[in-house]
Short mmCIF file of C-alpha atoms in Angstrom, two decimals:
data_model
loop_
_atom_site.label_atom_id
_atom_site.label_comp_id
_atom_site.label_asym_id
_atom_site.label_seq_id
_atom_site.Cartn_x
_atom_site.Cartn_y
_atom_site.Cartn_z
CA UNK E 129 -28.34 -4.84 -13.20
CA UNK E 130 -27.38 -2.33 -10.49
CA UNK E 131 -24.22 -3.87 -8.92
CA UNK E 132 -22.17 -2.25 -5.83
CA UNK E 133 -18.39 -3.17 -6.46
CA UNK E 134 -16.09 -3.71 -3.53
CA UNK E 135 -12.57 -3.47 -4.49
CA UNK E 136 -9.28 -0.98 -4.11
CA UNK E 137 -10.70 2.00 -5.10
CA UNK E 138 -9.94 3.90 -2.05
CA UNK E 139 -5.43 3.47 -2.87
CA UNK E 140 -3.00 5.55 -4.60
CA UNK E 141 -1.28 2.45 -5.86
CA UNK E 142 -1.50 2.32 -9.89
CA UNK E 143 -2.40 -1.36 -10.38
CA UNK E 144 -5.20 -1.08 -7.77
CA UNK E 145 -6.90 1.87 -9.19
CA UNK E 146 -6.46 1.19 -13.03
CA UNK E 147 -8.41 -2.17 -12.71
CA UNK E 148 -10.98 -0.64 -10.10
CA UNK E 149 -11.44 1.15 -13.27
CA UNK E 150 -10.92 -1.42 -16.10
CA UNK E 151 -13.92 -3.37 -13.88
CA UNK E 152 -16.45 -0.18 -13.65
CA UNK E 153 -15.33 0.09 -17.76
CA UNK E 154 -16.15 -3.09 -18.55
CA UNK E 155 -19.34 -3.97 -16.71
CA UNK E 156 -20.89 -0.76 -17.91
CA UNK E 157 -20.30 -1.98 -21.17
CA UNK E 158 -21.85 -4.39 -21.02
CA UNK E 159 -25.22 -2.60 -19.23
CA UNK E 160 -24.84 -2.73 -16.04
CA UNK E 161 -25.18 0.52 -13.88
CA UNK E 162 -22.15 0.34 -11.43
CA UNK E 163 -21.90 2.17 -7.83
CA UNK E 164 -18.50 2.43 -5.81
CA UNK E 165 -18.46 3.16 -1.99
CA UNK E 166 -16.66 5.89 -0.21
CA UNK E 167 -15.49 3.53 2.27
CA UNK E 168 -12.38 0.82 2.65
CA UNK E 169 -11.93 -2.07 5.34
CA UNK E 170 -10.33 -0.33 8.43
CA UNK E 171 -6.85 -2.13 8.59
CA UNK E 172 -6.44 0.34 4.53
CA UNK E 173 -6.67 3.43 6.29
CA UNK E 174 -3.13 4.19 5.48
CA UNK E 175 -3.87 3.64 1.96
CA UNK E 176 -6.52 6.45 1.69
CA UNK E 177 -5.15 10.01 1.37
CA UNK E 178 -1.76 11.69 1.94
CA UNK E 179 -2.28 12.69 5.37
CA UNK E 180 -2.59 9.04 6.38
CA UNK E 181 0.72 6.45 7.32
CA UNK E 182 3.20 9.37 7.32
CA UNK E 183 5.22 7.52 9.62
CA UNK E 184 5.60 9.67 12.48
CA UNK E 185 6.46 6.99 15.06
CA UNK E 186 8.92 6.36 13.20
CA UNK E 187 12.74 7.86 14.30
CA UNK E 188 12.55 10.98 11.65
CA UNK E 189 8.88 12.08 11.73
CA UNK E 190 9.64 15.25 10.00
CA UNK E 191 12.09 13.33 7.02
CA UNK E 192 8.38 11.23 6.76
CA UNK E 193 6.68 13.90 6.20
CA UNK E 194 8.67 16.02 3.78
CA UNK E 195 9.20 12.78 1.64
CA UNK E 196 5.10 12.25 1.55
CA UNK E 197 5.08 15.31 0.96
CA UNK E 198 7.25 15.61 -2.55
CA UNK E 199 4.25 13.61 -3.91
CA UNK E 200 1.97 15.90 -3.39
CA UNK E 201 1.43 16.23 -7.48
CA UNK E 202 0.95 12.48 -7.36
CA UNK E 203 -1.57 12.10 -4.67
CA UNK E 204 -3.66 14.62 -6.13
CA UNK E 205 -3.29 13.30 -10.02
CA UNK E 206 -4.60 9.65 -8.06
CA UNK E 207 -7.75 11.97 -6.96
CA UNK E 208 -8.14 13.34 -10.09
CA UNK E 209 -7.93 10.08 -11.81
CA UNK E 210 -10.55 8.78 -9.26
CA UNK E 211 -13.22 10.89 -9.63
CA UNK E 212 -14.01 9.36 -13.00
CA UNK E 213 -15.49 6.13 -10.76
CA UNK E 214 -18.94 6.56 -9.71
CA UNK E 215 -18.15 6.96 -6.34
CA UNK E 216 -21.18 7.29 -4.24
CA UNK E 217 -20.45 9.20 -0.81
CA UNK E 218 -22.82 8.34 0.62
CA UNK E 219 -21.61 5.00 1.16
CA UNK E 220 -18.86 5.74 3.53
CA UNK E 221 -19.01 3.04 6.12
CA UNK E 222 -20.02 -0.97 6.32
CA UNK E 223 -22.91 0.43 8.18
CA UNK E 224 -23.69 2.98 5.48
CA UNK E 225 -23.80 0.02 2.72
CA UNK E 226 -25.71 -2.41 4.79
CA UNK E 227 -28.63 -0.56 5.19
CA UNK E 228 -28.64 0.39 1.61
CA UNK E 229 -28.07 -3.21 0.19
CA UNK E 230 -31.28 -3.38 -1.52
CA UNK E 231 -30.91 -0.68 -3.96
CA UNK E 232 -28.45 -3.50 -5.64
CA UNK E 233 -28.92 -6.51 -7.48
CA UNK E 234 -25.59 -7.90 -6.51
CA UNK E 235 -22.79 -6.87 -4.69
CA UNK E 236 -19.42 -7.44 -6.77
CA UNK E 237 -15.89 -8.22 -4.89
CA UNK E 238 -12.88 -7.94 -6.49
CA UNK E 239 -10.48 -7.81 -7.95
CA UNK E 240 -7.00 -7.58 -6.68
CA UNK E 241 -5.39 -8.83 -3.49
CA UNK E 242 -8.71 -8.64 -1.66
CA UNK E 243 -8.50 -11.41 0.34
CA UNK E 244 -4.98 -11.45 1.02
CA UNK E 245 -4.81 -12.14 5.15
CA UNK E 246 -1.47 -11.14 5.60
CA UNK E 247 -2.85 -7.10 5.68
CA UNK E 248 -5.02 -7.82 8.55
CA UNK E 249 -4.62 -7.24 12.06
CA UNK E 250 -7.52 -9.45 12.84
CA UNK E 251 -10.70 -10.61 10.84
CA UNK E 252 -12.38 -8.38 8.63
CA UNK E 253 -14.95 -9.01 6.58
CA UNK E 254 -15.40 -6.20 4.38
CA UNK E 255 -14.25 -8.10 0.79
CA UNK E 256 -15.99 -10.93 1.97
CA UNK E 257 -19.18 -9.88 2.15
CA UNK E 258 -19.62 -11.06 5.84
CA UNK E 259 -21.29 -7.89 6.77
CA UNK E 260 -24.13 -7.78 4.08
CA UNK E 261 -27.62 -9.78 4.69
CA UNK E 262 -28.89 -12.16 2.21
CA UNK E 263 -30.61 -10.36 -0.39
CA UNK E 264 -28.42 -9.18 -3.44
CA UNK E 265 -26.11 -11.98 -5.24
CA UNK E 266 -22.84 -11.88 -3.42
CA UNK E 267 -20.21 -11.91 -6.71
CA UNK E 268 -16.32 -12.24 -6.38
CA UNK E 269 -14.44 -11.30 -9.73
CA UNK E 270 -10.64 -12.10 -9.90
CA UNK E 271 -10.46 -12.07 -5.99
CA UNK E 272 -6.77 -12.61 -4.85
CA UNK E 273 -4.83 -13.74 -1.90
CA UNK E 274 -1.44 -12.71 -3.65
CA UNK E 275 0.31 -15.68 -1.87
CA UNK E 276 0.20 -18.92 -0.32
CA UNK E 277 1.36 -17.29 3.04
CA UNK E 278 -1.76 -16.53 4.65
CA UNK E 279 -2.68 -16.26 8.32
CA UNK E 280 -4.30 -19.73 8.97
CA UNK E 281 -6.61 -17.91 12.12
CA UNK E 282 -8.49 -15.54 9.68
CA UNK E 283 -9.27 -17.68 7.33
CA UNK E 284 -10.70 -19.61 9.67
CA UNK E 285 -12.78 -17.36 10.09
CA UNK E 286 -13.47 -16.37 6.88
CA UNK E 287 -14.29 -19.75 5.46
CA UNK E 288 -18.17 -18.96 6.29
CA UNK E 289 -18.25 -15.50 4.43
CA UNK E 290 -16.79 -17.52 1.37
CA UNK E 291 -19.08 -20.09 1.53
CA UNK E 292 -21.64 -17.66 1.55
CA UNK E 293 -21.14 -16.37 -1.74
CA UNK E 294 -23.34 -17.56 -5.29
CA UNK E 295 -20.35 -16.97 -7.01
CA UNK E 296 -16.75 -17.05 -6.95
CA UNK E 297 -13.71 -15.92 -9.33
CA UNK E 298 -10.24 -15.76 -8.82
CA UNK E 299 -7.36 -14.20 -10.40
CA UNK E 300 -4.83 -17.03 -10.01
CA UNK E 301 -3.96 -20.88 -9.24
CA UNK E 302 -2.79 -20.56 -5.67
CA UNK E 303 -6.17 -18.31 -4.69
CA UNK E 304 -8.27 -21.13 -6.56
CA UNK E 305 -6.29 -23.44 -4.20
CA UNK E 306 -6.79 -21.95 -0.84
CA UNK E 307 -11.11 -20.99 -1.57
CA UNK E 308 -11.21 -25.17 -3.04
CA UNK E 309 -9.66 -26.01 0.54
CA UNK E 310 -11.90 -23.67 2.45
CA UNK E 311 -15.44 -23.80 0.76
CA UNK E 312 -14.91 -27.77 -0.53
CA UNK E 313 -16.08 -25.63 -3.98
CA UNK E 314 -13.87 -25.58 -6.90
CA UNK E 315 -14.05 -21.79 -8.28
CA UNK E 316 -13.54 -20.26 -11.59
CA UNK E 317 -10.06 -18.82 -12.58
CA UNK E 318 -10.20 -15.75 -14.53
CA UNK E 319 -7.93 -12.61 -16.07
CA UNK E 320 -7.64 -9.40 -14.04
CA UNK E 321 -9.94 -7.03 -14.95
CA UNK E 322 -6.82 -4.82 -16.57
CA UNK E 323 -7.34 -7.45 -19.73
CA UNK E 324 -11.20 -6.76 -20.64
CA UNK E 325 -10.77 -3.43 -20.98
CA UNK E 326 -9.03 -2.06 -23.65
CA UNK E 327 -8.00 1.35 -22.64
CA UNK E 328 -8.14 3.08 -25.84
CA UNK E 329 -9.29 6.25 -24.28
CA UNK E 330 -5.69 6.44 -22.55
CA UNK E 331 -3.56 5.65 -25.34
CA UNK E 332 -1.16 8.67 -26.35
CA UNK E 333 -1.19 9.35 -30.39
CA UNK E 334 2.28 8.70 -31.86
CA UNK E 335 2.99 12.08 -33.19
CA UNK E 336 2.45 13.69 -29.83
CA UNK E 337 4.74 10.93 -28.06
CA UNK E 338 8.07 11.74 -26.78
CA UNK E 339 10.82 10.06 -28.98
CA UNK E 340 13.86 10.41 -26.87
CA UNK E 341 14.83 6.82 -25.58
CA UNK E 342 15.09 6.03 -22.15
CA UNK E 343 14.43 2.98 -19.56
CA UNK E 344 11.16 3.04 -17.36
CA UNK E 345 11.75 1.17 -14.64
CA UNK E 346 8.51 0.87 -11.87
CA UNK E 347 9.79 -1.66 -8.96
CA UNK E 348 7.55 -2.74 -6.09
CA UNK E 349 10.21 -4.60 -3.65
CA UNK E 350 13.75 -3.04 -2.68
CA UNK E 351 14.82 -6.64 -1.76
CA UNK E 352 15.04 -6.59 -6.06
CA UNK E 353 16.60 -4.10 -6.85
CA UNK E 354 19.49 -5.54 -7.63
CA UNK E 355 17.91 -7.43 -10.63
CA UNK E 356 16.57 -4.30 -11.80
CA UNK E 357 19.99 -2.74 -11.80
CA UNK E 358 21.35 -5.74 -12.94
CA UNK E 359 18.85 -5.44 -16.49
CA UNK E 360 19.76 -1.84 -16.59
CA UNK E 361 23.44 -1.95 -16.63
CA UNK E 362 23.37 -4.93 -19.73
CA UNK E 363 21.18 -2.79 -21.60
CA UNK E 364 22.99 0.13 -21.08
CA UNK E 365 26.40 -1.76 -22.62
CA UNK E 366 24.16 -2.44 -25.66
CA UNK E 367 22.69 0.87 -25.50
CA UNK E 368 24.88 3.71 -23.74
CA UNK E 369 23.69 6.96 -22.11
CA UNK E 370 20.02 5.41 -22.11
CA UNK E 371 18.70 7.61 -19.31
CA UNK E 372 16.65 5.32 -16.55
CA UNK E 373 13.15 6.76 -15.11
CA UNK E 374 12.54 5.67 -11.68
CA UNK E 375 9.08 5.96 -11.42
CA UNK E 376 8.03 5.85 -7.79
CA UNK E 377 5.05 3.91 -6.35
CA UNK E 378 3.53 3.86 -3.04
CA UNK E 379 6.59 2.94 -1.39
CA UNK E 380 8.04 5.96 -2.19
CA UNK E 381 11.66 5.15 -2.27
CA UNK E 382 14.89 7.31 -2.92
CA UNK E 383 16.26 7.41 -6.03
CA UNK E 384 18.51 4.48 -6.85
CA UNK E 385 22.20 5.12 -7.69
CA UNK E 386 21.53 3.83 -10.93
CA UNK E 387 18.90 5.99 -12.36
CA UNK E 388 18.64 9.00 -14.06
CA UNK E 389 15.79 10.27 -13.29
CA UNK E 390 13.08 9.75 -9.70
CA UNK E 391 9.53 10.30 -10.75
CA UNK E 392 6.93 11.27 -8.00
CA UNK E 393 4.26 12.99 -10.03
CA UNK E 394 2.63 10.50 -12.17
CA UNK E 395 -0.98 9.95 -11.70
CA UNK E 396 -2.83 6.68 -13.46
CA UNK E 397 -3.05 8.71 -16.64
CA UNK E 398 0.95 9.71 -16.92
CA UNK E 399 2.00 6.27 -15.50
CA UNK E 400 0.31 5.00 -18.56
CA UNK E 401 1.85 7.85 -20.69
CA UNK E 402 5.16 7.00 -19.63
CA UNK E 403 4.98 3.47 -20.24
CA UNK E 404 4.05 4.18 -23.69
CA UNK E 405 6.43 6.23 -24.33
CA UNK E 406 9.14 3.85 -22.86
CA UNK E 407 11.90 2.27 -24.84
CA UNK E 408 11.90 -0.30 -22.54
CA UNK E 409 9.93 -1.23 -19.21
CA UNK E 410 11.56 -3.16 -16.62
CA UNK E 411 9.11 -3.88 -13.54
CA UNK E 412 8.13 -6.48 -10.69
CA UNK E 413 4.46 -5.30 -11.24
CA UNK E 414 1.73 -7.71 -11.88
CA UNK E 415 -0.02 -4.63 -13.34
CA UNK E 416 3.26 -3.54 -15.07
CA UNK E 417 3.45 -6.13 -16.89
CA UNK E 418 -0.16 -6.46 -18.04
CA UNK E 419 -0.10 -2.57 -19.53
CA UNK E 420 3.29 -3.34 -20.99
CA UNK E 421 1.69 -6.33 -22.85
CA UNK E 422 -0.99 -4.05 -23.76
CA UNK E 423 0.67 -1.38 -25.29
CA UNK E 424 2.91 -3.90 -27.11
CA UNK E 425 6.15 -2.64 -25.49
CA UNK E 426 9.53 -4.00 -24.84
CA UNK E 427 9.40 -5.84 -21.51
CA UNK E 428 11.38 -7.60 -18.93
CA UNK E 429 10.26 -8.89 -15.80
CA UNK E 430 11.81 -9.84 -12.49
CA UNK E 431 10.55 -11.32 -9.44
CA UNK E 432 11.78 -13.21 -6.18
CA UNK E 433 9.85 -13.75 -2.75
CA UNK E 434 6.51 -13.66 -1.97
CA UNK E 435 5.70 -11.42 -4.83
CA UNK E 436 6.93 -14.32 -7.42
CA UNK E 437 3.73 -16.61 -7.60
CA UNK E 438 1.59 -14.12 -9.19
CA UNK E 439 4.38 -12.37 -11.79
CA UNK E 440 5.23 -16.49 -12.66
CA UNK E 441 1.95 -16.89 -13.17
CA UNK E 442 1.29 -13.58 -15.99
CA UNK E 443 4.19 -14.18 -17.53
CA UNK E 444 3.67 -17.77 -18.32
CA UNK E 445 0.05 -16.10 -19.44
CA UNK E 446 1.50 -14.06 -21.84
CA UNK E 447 4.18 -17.13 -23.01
CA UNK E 448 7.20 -15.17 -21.68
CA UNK E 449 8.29 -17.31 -18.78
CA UNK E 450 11.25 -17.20 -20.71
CA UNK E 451 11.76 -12.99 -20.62
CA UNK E 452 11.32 -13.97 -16.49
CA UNK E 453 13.98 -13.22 -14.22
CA UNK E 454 14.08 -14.88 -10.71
CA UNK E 455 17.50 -13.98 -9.78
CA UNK E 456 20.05 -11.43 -10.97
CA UNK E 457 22.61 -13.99 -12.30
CA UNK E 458 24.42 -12.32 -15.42
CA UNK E 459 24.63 -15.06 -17.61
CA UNK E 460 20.47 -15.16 -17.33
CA UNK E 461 20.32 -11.66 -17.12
CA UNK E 462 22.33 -11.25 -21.02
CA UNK E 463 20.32 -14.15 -22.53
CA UNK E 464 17.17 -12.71 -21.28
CA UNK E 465 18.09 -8.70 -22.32
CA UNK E 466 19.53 -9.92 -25.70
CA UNK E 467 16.29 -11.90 -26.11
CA UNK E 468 14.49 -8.54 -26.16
CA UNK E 469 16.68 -5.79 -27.42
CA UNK E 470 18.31 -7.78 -29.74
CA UNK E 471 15.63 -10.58 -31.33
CA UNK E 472 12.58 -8.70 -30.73
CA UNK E 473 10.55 -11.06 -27.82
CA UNK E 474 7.41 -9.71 -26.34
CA UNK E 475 5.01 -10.41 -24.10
CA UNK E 476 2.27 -12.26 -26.57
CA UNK E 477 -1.92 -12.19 -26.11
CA UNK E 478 -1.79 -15.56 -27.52
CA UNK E 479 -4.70 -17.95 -28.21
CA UNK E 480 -4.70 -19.48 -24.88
CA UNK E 481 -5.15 -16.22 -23.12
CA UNK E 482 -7.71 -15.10 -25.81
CA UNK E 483 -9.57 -18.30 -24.63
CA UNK E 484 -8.85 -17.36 -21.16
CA UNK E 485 -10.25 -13.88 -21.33
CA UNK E 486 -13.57 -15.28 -23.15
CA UNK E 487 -14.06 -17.30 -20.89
CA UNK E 488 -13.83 -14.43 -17.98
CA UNK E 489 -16.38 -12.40 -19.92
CA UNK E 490 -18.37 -15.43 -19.70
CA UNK E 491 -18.27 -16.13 -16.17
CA UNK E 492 -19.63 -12.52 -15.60
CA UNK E 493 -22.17 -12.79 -17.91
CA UNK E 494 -23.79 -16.16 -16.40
CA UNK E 495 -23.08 -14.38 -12.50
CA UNK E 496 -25.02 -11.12 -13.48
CA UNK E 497 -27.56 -12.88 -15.31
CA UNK E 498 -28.89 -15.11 -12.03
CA UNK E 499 -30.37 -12.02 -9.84
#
């Protein structure tokens, strides 16, 4: 089946990319010949290459730009990294894809925070579909609002485009909830992408790892930092002069008083690298947490805010609610390190999840199979 996937392909953020290309992995796999546009929805345009939301209306233009600019490496690593999706140019614009619709059999949304409202300005339709005639089977695949706080006027709106669709897939409880409330349809729940693929090709041989310890830490929200310095400090009691990588997102922050080390070149592949080479991994990542899992590494993870829903609901996927912190309090923060350092808990691909992901490979198969 020829299928034209619609998801964050376009970004430089790791979680986006890696299962834009865990999805084009997977569904080759299993036959299908997959085609990525050139083109994002207009309110991402800041997402989509380092010259774009430098932040020059903001009071130090020129500090904007110079701190873009030290990650240069990093942007072009993302690039790099990119061009192994077949990316067709061509189709660089709505327009573009809507008069070349019928080359596909269906057109494939997701996944990642897709639909999340709270990024738009006003409607857009692009992840929903809404500009593509009937024709090719209009597919969602782990499709996510990333919270319940959603901007009740565009969804509105967007009910229709949903509606629309032959089938629908989402990545989490709280996305299930709001499509049930806006399509009267109860849709499928399924893994992210990031868990059918088993990235094998991007695993690091032990003998060329590094072997000095240290602490990677990858944090989306400054709001949690404290947690994160919180984790670091107990396990630096247990485990002193255990340097800390900061290893800078998107966001781009400075480095944090309490790390060693501020990382701005990593690309997918050396984000990956790094984590495998970790001692430990502290993160608020959704994605974080899933590679951590994957590579069987040490793991704690923290969340508060609007960020919490989806890292509650991973961890209780992986039965590690319990490795979970929502708050910084030291008496949860030592049970929760000791836990980890000191009796061994990981994050666990237990039955339930095994079940979970069959069932996701499942769902695909009965989508793609209904052109």
């Amino acid at each position: 089946m020829n299928i034209l996937l619609l998801t964050y392909s376009f970004n430089y953020n790791y979680g986006g990319l890696l299962q834009a290309y865990a999805t084009v992995k997977y569904l080759e796999s299993q036959g299908h010949s997959v085609t990525v546009p050139k083109s994002h929805p207009a309110y991402l345009v800041g997402n989509t290459s380092l010259f774009r939301g430098l932040g020059l209306r903001r009071k130090n233009p020129l500090g904007s730009v110079l701190r873009r600019l030290r990650q240069f490496v990093r942007y072009k690593r993302f690039d790099s990294f990119r061009s192994l999706l077949p990316i067709d140019p061509s189709l660089s614009s709505k327009e573009a894809i809507a008069r070349s619709v019928v080359r596909f059999d269906a057109v494939l949304t997701g996944s990642d925070q897709t639909w999340n409202t709270k990024f738009m300005p006003s409607y857009e339709p692009y992840f929903y579909q809404g500009f593509i005639a009937k024709g090719p089977l209009k597919v969602s695949y782990a499709s996510c609002f990333g919270t319940r706080q959603q901007k009740e006027e565009i969804l509105v709106q967007a009910a229709k485009d949903l509606g629309d669709f032959d089938h629908i897939a989402v990545r989490n409880e709280v996305s299930r909830e709001i499509v049930e409330r806006l399509t009267q349809n109860d849709p499928a729940v399924v893994v992210d992408p990031t868990l059918l693929h088993d990235f094998n090709e991007l695993r690091i041989p032990d003998e060329v790892k590094q072997h000095h310890p240290f602490i990677m830490v990858y944090a989306l929200d400054v709001d949690n930092f404290v947690v994160a310095e919180s984790i670091v400090k107990e396990v630096q009691v247990r485990q002193p002069g255990i340097e800390v990588h900061f290893v800078n997102g998107e966001k781009n922050f400075e480095k944090p008083h309490w790390a060693t080390h501020l990382v701005n070149s990593y690309g997918p592949a050396e984000f990956l690298a790094s984590m495998q080479e970790a001692s430990l991994i502290v993160t608020d990542s959704f994605h974080g947490l899933i590679f951590a899992q994957k590579f069987a590494k040490p793991c704690i993870g923290y969340s508060s805010g609007w960020r919490s829903e989806r890292i509650v609901s991973i961890m209780s996927d992986f039965d590690a609610s319990d490795l979970l912190l929502l708050d910084g309090e030291p008496a949860n923060v030592k049970i929760v390190v000791s836990k980890v350092m000191e009796k061994g808990a990981r994050l666990q691909l237990g039955a339930a999840l095994q079940a979970k992901i069959s069932a996701s490979k499942a769902y695909l198969a009965t989508a793609l199979s209904n052109a």
